Amino acid sequence: MKESLLEIDHLSVRYPAPGGDIAAVNDFSLNLVAGECVGIVGESGAGKSQALLAAMGLLPRHARVAGSIRYGGAPFTRELRGRRVAMIFQDPMTSLTPHLRVGAQIAESLTHHLRLSGAAARARALELLRQVQVTDAERRLDQYPHELSGGMRQRVMIAIALACNPEVLIADEPTTALDVTVQAQILALLAGLKRERGMAVVIVTHDLGVVAGVADRVLVMYGGRLVESGAVADLLTTPRHPYSRALLRSMPRIDDPLDGPLHTIAGQPPSPARLPTGCAFHPRCERASDVCRSRFPALAAGRTDVACHHPVEDA
Amino acid sequence: MLEIRDLKVWFDVREGFAKSRPLRAVDGVDLELRAGEALGIVGESGCGKSTLARAVLRLLPPTAGKILWLGRGIEALDAAAMRPLRRDLQIVFQDPLASLDPRMTVGEIVAEPLRVHEPGLDRTARGARVRAMLERVGLSADVIARYPHEFSGGQCQRIGIARAMVLQPKLLVCDEAVSALDVSIQAQIINLIADLKRDFGTGVLFVSHNLAVVRRLCDRVLVLYLGKPMETAPTAALFARPLHPYTRALLAAVPIPDPARQPARLAATLGGELPSPLDPPSGCVFRTRCPHAAAECAERAPDFRPPNSTALATQRVACHRLEEI
Ligand SMILES: Nc1ncnc2c1ncn2[C@@H]1O[C@H](COP(=O)(O)OP(=O)(O)O)[C@@H](O)[C@H]1O
Ligand code: SF4
Ligand code: SF4
Ligand SMILES: [Mg+2]
């Protein structure tokens, strides 16, 4: 058994609101093991980002967070953020400082966390840019973020994230805004970093194809909850949760046989301000019965762990 | 129905105090669209997809080239002369909410094109057409009195489609019309567009960066890179045997949710980045990323031509080395 690094247990996130609480995340747990890559999938509003931001202590003050977050067996503290656990986001522009040169931004985190001197920090910044395969790395050090392409900016963010040799990298939709060939480059880079450094990676995405390429394990979220989790090879080939299965079928893919209209899921994802009773997926589920409308299904272990009263049986 | 010859759309770009330079967003594109046909226009950001689509609708002035609509050149028509043609040229945008006027009710939004183009229609008849169209796109008629902000992204896209289709136009341009939607909603809208195209015989120009969606919806595909056509082919041929190195790279980069194959596909990724459209490479614009680039590729731009092999005659490709690779 590998050492577990980040342990998120029974995490929930609520926002008080006049018409009743907004339940952004409900009872989310994740035990991240050294060197593995976990993909978290779900449609917008499923709670993916909120769960990870809450785990990192990055939510606004009015968010009500409950649950336990531990790192290496001890409570997670802010000091670990940036050092042991680094995070990158969909839009690198929001995390980069616009008027600061790329070299200075990377160096800033080196001097802050590692107390490197100016010259040493610059040399290390250059080395980091090369590791994330930034072309023309020397010249890039003196450029500003807006002079870089989206793909280059994401590489710079990864370089900053790698500055302190973290054991965990959390990437929230890191390639959603990128062109498909650049997306493939960034994913290949992340897969390489995981392999070569033994770094654990959590990647949030709405694209099951992204998960298939880089993840070992996948968690599916719906209505703020984890509805299925399992090995990628199992979950993406024979999902047990009706939502995972429907999601997989409704995704257009370049290798499908085109032998009928695309599978659809009726209706739309629920608002966390008005979650359906029982299983949040019941208004859209083909397999729903009375019990689904009244009782929430607990996550139960099996070939994949699944929260469903009537999981899809193995064929 | 629609024919485009050597279309160019250039923009003047001023950077700081530097002299303005032309940005060749669309730089010599030919295309043809038959009635009832769907043509997919694909490529990565900045390849000129949206500019091309907007120029076709004359929402942007073309710099050079011909746009023949039903046999008539429309590239130089002024706004007044374009107006009567607009009933047959409709568009659906990427951002559903932003493209709907927030002060108008859904009923008013969908009735607007009827008011402009069929002023003879009385209130009752107009109302009936609006309700029928809303139902056709999957919205109940009671949405008429509500406002766009009360609806989700997918529903707003249905409203936008109803507005575009209420005149039963001959051409529907979809500019990344399903790109901002979640997977489960995207699937509904994809099927809706496919149904409408079939039932109304509407021609579709489908601009998208999502090749899997294009494969589902389109009869033919045009691949652009830095404003230039790289390859065009019937959809089945393009996906079964892409001939241009860029088309191949693009298809190889599309993630598929197959854990047995996707990691290896990822490892074989195309390198390099899109060059600045202000400073495109000489000769073949794709040469800086092309694994087959040779000396001649830097010297001369390749012709956009059918391959020598007659078996591939339905395809057209811009590559010097097409027969060797
Ligand atoms: N500050 C906030 N106040 C109220 N609700 C919020 C706030 N931040 C996020 N939420 C809600 O939490 C839900 C989950 O959001 P998120 O984690 O961002 O979903 P995902 O990342 O899966 O798209 C969303 O419905 C979102 O609107
Ligand atoms: S619990 Fe019921 S409604 Fe929910 S996914 Fe399972 S079968 Fe469907
Ligand atoms: S012309 Fe040359 S550079 Fe361009 S695609 Fe063909 S081989 Fe590659
Ligand atoms: Mg998110």
XYZ file of C-alpha atoms and ligand atoms in Angstrom:
684
model
C 0.000 0.000 0.000
C 1.381 3.371 -1.017
C 1.607 6.224 1.406
C -1.481 8.394 1.396
C -0.775 12.095 1.038
C -3.872 14.198 0.930
C -6.887 12.868 2.810
C -10.161 14.704 2.367
C -12.932 13.321 4.559
C -16.651 14.138 4.587
C -16.057 17.582 3.151
C -19.055 19.810 2.697
C -19.351 23.408 1.538
C -22.408 25.539 2.108
C -23.219 29.161 1.405
C -25.928 30.741 3.537
C -28.537 32.352 1.299
C -31.910 34.011 1.951
C -33.943 31.234 0.340
C -32.028 28.451 2.124
C -28.437 27.257 2.014
C -26.641 26.642 -1.258
C -25.140 23.182 -0.949
C -22.100 23.417 -3.229
C -20.392 20.245 -1.938
C -21.855 17.395 0.101
C -19.872 14.725 1.876
C -16.922 14.603 -0.530
C -13.999 12.322 0.322
C -10.751 11.662 -1.504
C -7.702 9.758 -0.372
C -4.848 10.722 -2.664
C -1.920 8.326 -2.770
C 1.653 9.325 -3.683
C 2.339 9.321 -7.405
C -1.200 8.666 -8.632
C -3.313 10.779 -10.935
C -6.958 11.245 -10.022
C -9.400 12.812 -12.468
C -12.513 14.565 -11.174
C -15.277 14.903 -13.767
C -18.698 16.458 -13.794
C -20.624 19.230 -15.481
C -20.458 22.862 -14.410
C -21.748 23.461 -10.919
C -21.152 19.845 -9.866
C -18.874 21.097 -7.087
C -15.491 20.043 -8.477
C -13.746 23.371 -7.983
C -15.463 24.121 -4.699
C -14.347 20.813 -3.215
C -10.701 21.404 -4.091
C -10.670 25.078 -3.155
C -12.210 24.135 0.204
C -9.560 21.461 0.734
C -6.867 24.063 0.077
C -8.488 26.618 2.372
C -9.048 28.996 -0.512
C -12.777 29.700 -0.222
C -14.270 33.090 0.671
C -14.857 33.706 4.382
C -18.641 33.317 4.214
C -18.383 29.747 2.937
C -19.283 27.185 5.627
C -16.819 24.354 5.306
C -17.046 21.144 7.324
C -15.026 17.960 7.214
C -11.422 17.017 7.743
C -8.420 17.705 5.520
C -5.181 15.953 6.421
C -1.826 15.853 4.774
C 0.736 13.119 5.474
C -1.259 12.108 8.536
C -1.453 15.576 10.128
C -3.998 18.369 9.693
C -3.526 20.341 6.459
C -2.140 23.816 7.091
C -1.724 26.861 4.882
C 2.064 26.476 4.976
C 1.750 23.310 2.912
C 0.040 25.172 0.117
C 2.513 26.093 -2.594
C 5.194 23.902 -1.026
C 3.778 20.394 -0.805
C 0.571 20.983 -2.696
C 0.528 23.355 -5.666
C -2.485 24.405 -7.672
C -3.069 25.627 -11.238
C -6.269 26.929 -12.809
C -8.072 27.169 -16.134
C -7.166 30.759 -16.807
C -3.512 31.428 -16.009
C -4.106 35.168 -16.490
C -6.050 35.346 -13.237
C -3.127 33.902 -11.262
C -0.282 35.734 -13.008
C 0.531 39.337 -12.146
C 0.092 41.309 -15.398
C 2.862 43.893 -14.901
C 5.524 41.485 -13.642
C 7.933 39.731 -16.003
C 7.669 35.948 -16.184
C 11.139 35.417 -14.688
C 10.327 37.639 -11.735
C 7.058 35.818 -11.039
C 8.752 32.445 -10.908
C 11.629 33.867 -8.865
C 9.173 35.423 -6.435
C 7.896 32.058 -5.335
C 11.474 30.713 -5.150
C 12.680 33.531 -2.911
C 9.496 33.394 -0.848
C 9.362 29.651 -0.228
C 13.005 28.602 -0.632
C 14.822 31.826 0.279
C 16.952 31.694 -2.868
C 19.022 34.773 -3.768
C 18.257 36.843 -6.895
C 20.792 35.229 -9.227
C 20.152 31.707 -7.982
C 16.410 32.234 -8.322
C 16.797 33.440 -11.912
C 18.912 30.432 -12.814
C 16.401 28.101 -11.221
C 13.504 29.893 -12.969
C 15.231 29.272 -16.293
C 15.712 25.626 -15.443
C 12.031 25.308 -14.511
C 10.895 26.888 -17.761
C 12.996 24.369 -19.656
C 11.496 21.524 -17.647
C 8.030 22.559 -18.705
C 9.295 22.728 -22.277
C 8.957 26.429 -22.822
C 10.686 27.243 -26.102
C 13.131 30.112 -26.064
C 13.146 29.982 -22.266
C 15.855 32.629 -21.790
C 13.900 35.257 -23.716
C 10.616 34.325 -21.998
C 12.050 35.246 -18.591
C 11.881 38.890 -19.610
C 8.450 38.799 -21.216
C 5.162 39.826 -19.662
C 2.240 37.384 -19.383
C 0.216 39.113 -22.109
C 3.045 38.532 -24.587
C 2.637 34.773 -24.227
C 0.124 32.441 -25.829
C -2.430 30.662 -23.635
C -0.421 27.448 -23.802
C 2.815 29.219 -22.803
C 1.078 30.915 -19.902
C -0.191 27.577 -18.660
C 3.377 26.232 -18.879
C 4.586 29.207 -16.840
C 1.930 28.456 -14.216
C 3.117 24.867 -14.090
C 6.713 26.081 -13.711
C 5.672 28.259 -10.762
C 3.771 25.315 -9.288
C 6.848 23.109 -9.604
C 9.157 25.664 -7.986
C 9.138 23.990 -4.579
C 9.035 20.408 -5.807
C 5.507 19.739 -4.597
C 4.302 16.204 -3.991
C 0.820 17.052 -5.206
C -0.318 19.168 -8.135
C -3.981 20.128 -8.309
C -5.027 21.266 -11.778
C -8.528 22.716 -12.176
C -9.548 22.528 -15.848
C -5.974 23.370 -16.908
C -6.610 22.809 -20.606
C -10.251 23.791 -21.057
C -9.404 27.143 -22.638
C -6.668 25.775 -24.915
C -6.663 24.591 -28.505
C -6.751 20.865 -28.934
C -3.127 20.406 -30.055
C -1.907 22.628 -27.215
C -4.182 20.798 -24.774
C -2.548 17.535 -25.800
C 0.906 19.056 -25.209
C 0.007 20.272 -21.713
C -1.575 16.929 -20.788
C 1.472 15.068 -22.087
C 3.622 17.404 -19.990
C 1.558 16.694 -16.854
C 1.687 12.951 -17.510
C 5.485 13.204 -17.883
C 5.896 15.204 -14.661
C 3.838 12.664 -12.782
C 5.903 9.802 -14.179
C 9.328 11.378 -13.760
C 8.859 13.103 -10.419
C 6.398 10.653 -8.925
C 4.183 13.665 -8.310
C 0.529 12.994 -7.489
C -1.874 14.903 -9.723
C -5.522 15.791 -9.273
C -7.017 16.984 -12.530
C -10.479 18.487 -12.747
C -12.142 18.344 -16.133
C -15.496 17.967 -17.830
C -13.899 15.928 -20.620
C -13.762 12.170 -20.128
C -11.203 11.966 -22.937
C -8.795 14.029 -20.844
C -9.281 11.636 -17.944
C -8.657 8.606 -20.163
C -5.312 10.045 -21.223
C -3.765 10.924 -17.882
C -5.670 9.554 -14.888
C -5.366 6.274 -12.988
C -8.530 6.823 -11.031
C -11.627 8.886 -11.683
C -14.278 10.465 -9.485
C -17.614 11.501 -10.982
C -19.498 14.329 -9.284
C -23.127 15.333 -9.663
C -25.105 17.851 -7.618
C -22.200 18.455 -5.221
C -21.711 14.774 -4.481
C -19.436 11.990 -5.472
C -21.613 9.534 -7.373
C -19.003 7.072 -8.605
C -15.305 6.457 -8.249
C -13.053 3.759 -9.566
C -10.112 2.814 -11.747
C -10.194 4.628 -15.078
C -10.077 1.355 -16.996
C -13.236 0.172 -15.185
C -15.249 3.307 -14.903
C -14.764 4.517 -18.469
C -15.458 1.155 -20.045
C -18.267 -0.172 -17.848
C -19.564 2.582 -15.579
C -22.015 1.480 -12.888
C -23.695 4.769 -12.079
C -26.480 5.723 -14.496
C -25.153 9.284 -14.675
C -21.585 8.220 -15.495
C -22.921 5.941 -18.185
C -25.217 8.579 -19.671
C -22.442 11.177 -19.604
C -20.111 8.847 -21.448
C -22.760 8.071 -24.054
C -23.748 11.658 -24.657
C -20.213 12.790 -25.398
C -19.599 13.051 -29.149
C -16.411 11.184 -29.992
C -14.364 10.880 -33.146
C -14.351 7.100 -32.909
C -18.054 6.395 -32.451
C -19.897 4.376 -35.106
C -22.488 7.125 -35.771
C -25.253 4.553 -35.844
C -27.988 6.759 -34.418
C -28.590 10.105 -32.770
C -26.389 11.045 -29.878
C -27.616 9.751 -26.538
C -29.051 12.579 -24.459
C -29.859 13.138 -20.810
C -33.177 14.937 -20.433
C -33.344 18.164 -18.467
C -30.354 19.914 -17.005
C -27.941 19.647 -14.083
C -29.542 20.793 -10.808
C -28.830 24.108 -9.128
C -27.148 23.598 -5.728
C -29.696 26.039 -4.333
C -32.512 23.628 -5.217
C -31.236 20.070 -5.168
C -33.850 17.392 -5.806
C -34.716 15.192 -2.836
C -33.144 11.753 -2.512
C -30.747 11.072 -5.363
C -30.124 14.416 -7.089
C -30.047 12.667 -10.465
C -33.531 11.149 -10.156
C -35.433 13.668 -12.328
C -33.135 12.776 -15.236
C -32.517 9.108 -14.553
C -33.967 6.285 -16.643
C -33.680 3.843 -13.753
C -35.257 6.008 -11.036
C -37.837 4.437 -8.731
C -39.714 5.679 -5.642
C -36.840 5.018 -3.285
C -34.583 7.261 -5.421
C -36.922 10.180 -4.858
C -37.043 9.793 -1.104
C -33.717 8.407 0.063
C -30.179 9.429 -0.832
C -28.103 6.411 -1.859
C -24.882 6.062 0.152
C -21.604 5.408 -1.630
C -21.075 1.637 -1.567
C -17.939 -0.273 -2.470
C -17.834 -2.624 -5.437
C -16.028 -2.959 -8.757
C -16.378 0.796 -8.684
C -17.707 2.659 -5.659
C -21.142 3.904 -6.548
C -23.910 5.941 -4.913
C -27.019 4.509 -6.521
C -30.024 2.408 -5.493
C -30.061 0.620 -8.840
C -26.535 0.596 -10.271
C -25.983 -0.745 -13.761
C -25.152 -4.413 -13.305
C -22.055 -5.909 -14.823
C -22.919 -7.527 -18.115
C -26.261 27.738 -53.211
C -23.203 29.484 -51.732
C -19.894 29.803 -53.507
C -16.834 31.595 -52.259
C -13.811 32.347 -54.419
C -10.436 33.410 -53.070
C -11.977 35.269 -50.157
C -9.679 37.493 -48.121
C -10.480 39.321 -44.927
C -7.623 41.400 -43.593
C -7.625 43.597 -40.537
C -5.372 46.551 -39.821
C -3.618 45.959 -36.545
C -1.718 48.709 -34.785
C 0.698 47.711 -32.061
C 1.815 50.654 -29.940
C 3.425 53.249 -32.176
C 4.404 50.765 -34.844
C 3.055 51.077 -38.356
C -0.175 49.190 -38.862
C 0.190 45.781 -40.406
C -2.413 43.631 -42.088
C -3.593 40.640 -40.098
C -4.678 38.163 -42.719
C -7.498 36.479 -40.800
C -8.834 34.830 -43.948
C -6.375 34.618 -46.780
C -7.629 33.019 -49.958
C -10.437 30.613 -49.075
C -12.654 28.842 -51.620
C -15.733 26.969 -50.603
C -19.015 25.720 -51.922
C -22.179 24.834 -50.082
C -25.090 23.075 -51.739
C -28.676 23.500 -50.584
C -29.389 21.422 -47.500
C -25.740 20.553 -46.991
C -23.764 21.076 -43.767
C -20.178 22.219 -44.066
C -17.967 22.155 -40.988
C -15.263 24.791 -40.701
C -12.622 23.643 -38.246
C -9.254 24.726 -36.964
C -7.646 26.174 -33.865
C -8.059 29.644 -32.432
C -7.136 32.418 -34.816
C -7.392 30.221 -37.915
C -10.102 32.494 -39.302
C -13.188 30.300 -38.797
C -15.454 32.918 -37.289
C -14.146 35.690 -39.531
C -14.951 33.570 -42.562
C -18.469 32.872 -41.307
C -19.113 36.532 -40.536
C -17.790 37.647 -43.904
C -20.141 35.219 -45.646
C -23.059 36.880 -43.847
C -21.546 40.276 -44.649
C -21.297 41.096 -40.961
C -17.691 41.977 -41.848
C -16.490 43.556 -45.079
C -14.405 41.199 -47.241
C -11.052 42.607 -48.390
C -11.034 40.710 -51.695
C -12.662 37.762 -53.394
C -16.153 36.763 -54.409
C -19.168 35.613 -52.412
C -21.861 34.193 -54.665
C -25.218 33.639 -52.977
C -27.709 31.843 -55.237
C -25.489 32.839 -58.148
C -25.347 36.558 -57.299
C -22.222 38.370 -56.076
C -22.971 39.847 -52.650
C -19.451 40.794 -51.595
C -19.977 44.470 -52.411
C -23.659 44.966 -51.571
C -24.468 47.764 -49.126
C -26.569 47.248 -46.010
C -29.812 48.218 -47.740
C -29.232 45.801 -50.597
C -28.316 43.034 -48.141
C -31.462 43.473 -46.040
C -33.881 41.418 -48.157
C -31.306 38.617 -48.368
C -30.997 38.368 -44.600
C -34.170 36.356 -44.177
C -32.299 33.444 -45.734
C -29.003 34.031 -43.936
C -29.268 33.431 -40.204
C -26.736 32.880 -37.427
C -26.521 31.276 -33.983
C -23.685 32.395 -31.709
C -21.567 30.730 -29.048
C -22.703 32.697 -26.018
C -26.438 32.091 -25.868
C -27.362 34.658 -23.237
C -25.208 37.484 -24.609
C -26.790 37.140 -28.027
C -30.328 37.702 -26.749
C -31.658 41.189 -25.956
C -32.284 41.157 -22.172
C -35.116 43.706 -22.416
C -37.202 41.652 -24.826
C -39.394 38.718 -23.891
C -38.702 35.375 -25.521
C -41.836 35.824 -27.629
C -40.647 39.234 -28.873
C -37.171 37.874 -29.621
C -38.468 35.066 -31.795
C -41.122 37.297 -33.426
C -38.593 39.997 -34.366
C -37.369 38.397 -37.638
C -41.012 37.869 -38.671
C -41.835 41.547 -38.035
C -38.917 42.625 -40.222
C -39.194 40.133 -43.053
C -42.880 39.260 -43.114
C -44.545 42.560 -42.162
C -47.801 41.441 -43.784
C -48.340 38.793 -41.124
C -51.060 39.676 -38.597
C -50.596 39.290 -34.839
C -52.382 35.981 -34.542
C -50.531 34.384 -37.402
C -47.231 35.701 -36.093
C -47.976 34.407 -32.595
C -48.820 31.005 -33.991
C -45.548 30.844 -35.950
C -43.561 31.847 -32.841
C -45.251 29.237 -30.646
C -44.836 26.525 -33.255
C -41.134 27.300 -33.594
C -40.564 27.390 -29.833
C -42.208 24.011 -29.509
C -40.167 22.730 -32.424
C -36.936 23.588 -30.566
C -38.181 21.912 -27.397
C -39.540 24.862 -25.392
C -43.109 24.979 -24.150
C -45.197 27.869 -25.482
C -45.538 29.348 -21.969
C -41.972 30.698 -22.142
C -43.213 33.483 -24.428
C -43.752 36.065 -21.722
C -40.480 35.382 -19.893
C -37.065 37.027 -20.258
C -33.763 35.467 -21.375
C -32.066 35.725 -17.962
C -34.657 33.336 -16.523
C -33.258 30.523 -18.664
C -30.258 28.231 -18.518
C -27.536 28.274 -21.171
C -29.033 25.356 -23.049
C -32.496 26.911 -23.076
C -31.083 30.259 -24.251
C -29.404 28.420 -27.087
C -32.788 26.915 -28.007
C -34.268 30.428 -28.028
C -31.425 31.633 -30.284
C -32.050 28.715 -32.627
C -35.785 29.425 -32.685
C -35.079 33.049 -33.624
C -32.723 31.963 -36.400
C -35.037 29.264 -37.770
C -38.419 30.989 -37.548
C -38.056 32.307 -41.136
C -36.907 28.893 -42.339
C -33.716 30.349 -43.812
C -31.772 28.605 -46.565
C -28.520 29.012 -44.621
C -27.892 28.724 -40.896
C -24.455 29.712 -39.660
C -23.558 28.211 -36.285
C -20.526 29.883 -34.741
C -19.321 27.570 -31.949
C -23.008 27.169 -31.138
C -22.559 24.228 -28.763
C -19.078 25.013 -27.436
C -20.056 26.730 -24.214
C -22.551 24.046 -23.172
C -22.142 21.163 -20.749
C -21.902 17.697 -22.264
C -25.451 16.608 -21.431
C -26.920 19.847 -22.795
C -24.565 19.887 -25.767
C -25.879 16.507 -26.888
C -29.461 17.804 -26.848
C -28.567 20.837 -28.971
C -26.490 18.782 -31.428
C -29.463 16.486 -32.037
C -31.768 19.486 -32.356
C -29.613 21.094 -35.047
C -29.378 17.770 -36.894
C -33.185 17.371 -36.814
C -33.866 20.923 -37.985
C -31.392 20.606 -40.821
C -33.060 17.409 -41.965
C -36.663 18.582 -41.569
C -36.252 22.042 -43.096
C -33.519 21.204 -45.608
C -31.452 24.080 -44.213
C -27.867 24.489 -45.384
C -25.506 24.825 -42.424
C -22.092 26.413 -42.023
C -20.946 24.899 -38.760
C -17.935 26.658 -37.290
C -16.362 24.671 -34.477
C -13.118 23.676 -32.878
C -14.735 20.392 -31.774
C -14.045 17.785 -34.438
C -16.236 15.122 -32.881
C -19.249 17.421 -33.078
C -18.452 18.336 -36.681
C -18.144 14.669 -37.588
C -21.675 14.127 -36.317
C -23.334 17.105 -37.908
C -21.587 17.856 -41.170
C -21.521 16.391 -44.665
C -18.230 18.029 -45.557
C -15.393 19.667 -43.670
C -12.980 22.494 -44.412
C -9.816 22.636 -42.288
C -8.212 26.072 -41.863
C -4.833 27.032 -40.456
C -3.727 30.664 -40.132
C -6.432 31.822 -42.520
C -5.593 29.341 -45.260
C -7.403 26.185 -46.336
C -5.407 23.038 -45.590
C -7.862 20.354 -46.606
C -11.470 19.875 -47.566
C -13.238 16.548 -47.946
C -16.499 14.719 -47.376
C -16.700 14.089 -43.628
C -16.338 10.311 -43.790
C -13.237 10.581 -46.000
C -11.620 13.247 -43.872
C -11.919 11.220 -40.695
C -11.053 7.895 -42.303
C -7.998 9.090 -44.208
C -6.902 12.605 -43.404
C -4.309 13.604 -46.013
C -2.883 16.904 -44.821
C -0.304 16.684 -42.013
C -2.230 19.315 -40.059
C -5.527 17.445 -40.364
C -3.758 14.346 -39.114
C -2.274 16.213 -36.157
C -5.613 17.763 -35.310
C -7.423 14.421 -35.302
C -4.656 12.789 -33.289
C -4.988 15.485 -30.625
C -8.722 14.973 -30.000
C -9.018 13.111 -26.704
C -11.097 9.947 -26.799
C -12.479 8.445 -23.579
C -10.772 5.115 -24.184
C -8.235 4.381 -21.447
C -6.633 1.638 -23.540
C -5.741 3.996 -26.385
C -5.701 7.558 -25.132
C -2.375 7.568 -23.207
C -0.486 6.453 -26.326
C -2.300 9.015 -28.477
C -1.276 11.705 -26.014
C 2.367 10.671 -26.172
C 2.386 11.195 -29.958
C 1.343 14.842 -29.742
C 2.197 17.489 -32.339
C 4.753 19.976 -30.993
C 5.054 23.687 -31.457
C 2.603 26.520 -31.217
C 0.561 28.523 -33.627
C 2.780 31.263 -35.142
C 1.567 34.857 -34.857
C -0.982 35.569 -37.580
C 0.756 38.953 -37.979
C 3.909 37.206 -39.024
C 2.959 33.945 -40.724
C 5.692 31.613 -42.008
C 6.693 31.943 -45.670
C 5.599 29.275 -48.116
C 3.378 26.722 -46.397
C 2.025 28.358 -43.228
C 2.042 25.015 -41.423
C 5.717 24.287 -42.048
C 7.009 25.403 -38.615
C 5.075 22.541 -36.996
C 4.998 20.040 -39.824
C 6.949 16.812 -39.322
C 7.345 16.498 -43.117
C 8.509 20.029 -43.908
C 11.209 20.246 -46.611
C 13.098 23.089 -48.283
C 10.431 23.750 -50.897
C 7.816 24.221 -48.158
C 9.504 27.469 -47.082
C 9.797 28.779 -50.617
C 6.387 28.453 -52.139
C 2.861 28.204 -50.815
C 1.362 24.894 -51.920
C -1.649 24.913 -54.265
C -4.980 23.788 -52.861
C -5.604 20.881 -55.204
C -7.044 17.387 -55.548
C -4.518 14.583 -54.966
C -3.045 12.929 -58.102
C -4.698 9.648 -57.221
C -8.215 9.557 -58.691
C -9.339 7.452 -55.732
C -8.922 10.564 -53.574
C -10.594 12.945 -56.020
C -13.209 14.142 -53.507
C -10.487 15.649 -51.335
C -8.495 18.853 -51.828
C -5.269 19.424 -49.978
C -2.648 22.186 -49.762
C 0.618 20.294 -49.424
C 3.674 20.026 -51.661
C 4.552 16.611 -50.419
C 1.082 15.104 -50.468
C 2.061 12.291 -52.805
C 5.182 11.346 -50.794
C 3.902 11.300 -47.230
N -19.293 32.403 -3.353
C -20.302 31.579 -3.664
N -21.546 31.811 -3.191
C -22.566 30.977 -3.504
N -22.463 29.875 -4.285
C -21.270 29.585 -4.788
C -20.121 30.401 -4.516
N -19.049 29.856 -5.160
C -19.523 28.764 -5.815
N -20.842 28.589 -5.589
C -21.697 27.524 -6.143
O -21.209 26.234 -5.847
C -21.580 25.307 -6.890
C -20.409 24.402 -7.244
O -19.479 25.192 -7.937
P -18.117 24.658 -8.532
O -17.369 23.891 -7.511
O -17.435 25.855 -9.103
O -18.564 23.660 -9.678
P -17.641 23.006 -10.824
O -16.229 23.324 -10.535
O -17.958 21.550 -10.718
O -18.143 23.608 -12.089
C -22.039 26.177 -8.054
O -23.440 26.107 -8.207
C -21.645 27.559 -7.656
O -22.527 28.512 -8.197
S -30.235 6.262 -7.159
Fe -31.975 5.994 -8.517
S -32.197 7.972 -9.514
Fe -30.177 7.959 -8.589
S -28.865 7.270 -10.210
Fe -29.454 5.458 -9.062
S -31.229 4.671 -10.131
Fe -30.925 6.751 -10.856
S 3.703 21.758 -47.735
Fe 5.432 21.010 -46.576
S 5.252 21.983 -44.584
Fe 3.288 22.219 -45.605
S 2.122 20.518 -44.911
Fe 3.070 19.842 -46.787
S 4.977 18.893 -46.160
Fe 4.231 20.026 -44.425
Mg -14.866 24.444 -12.015
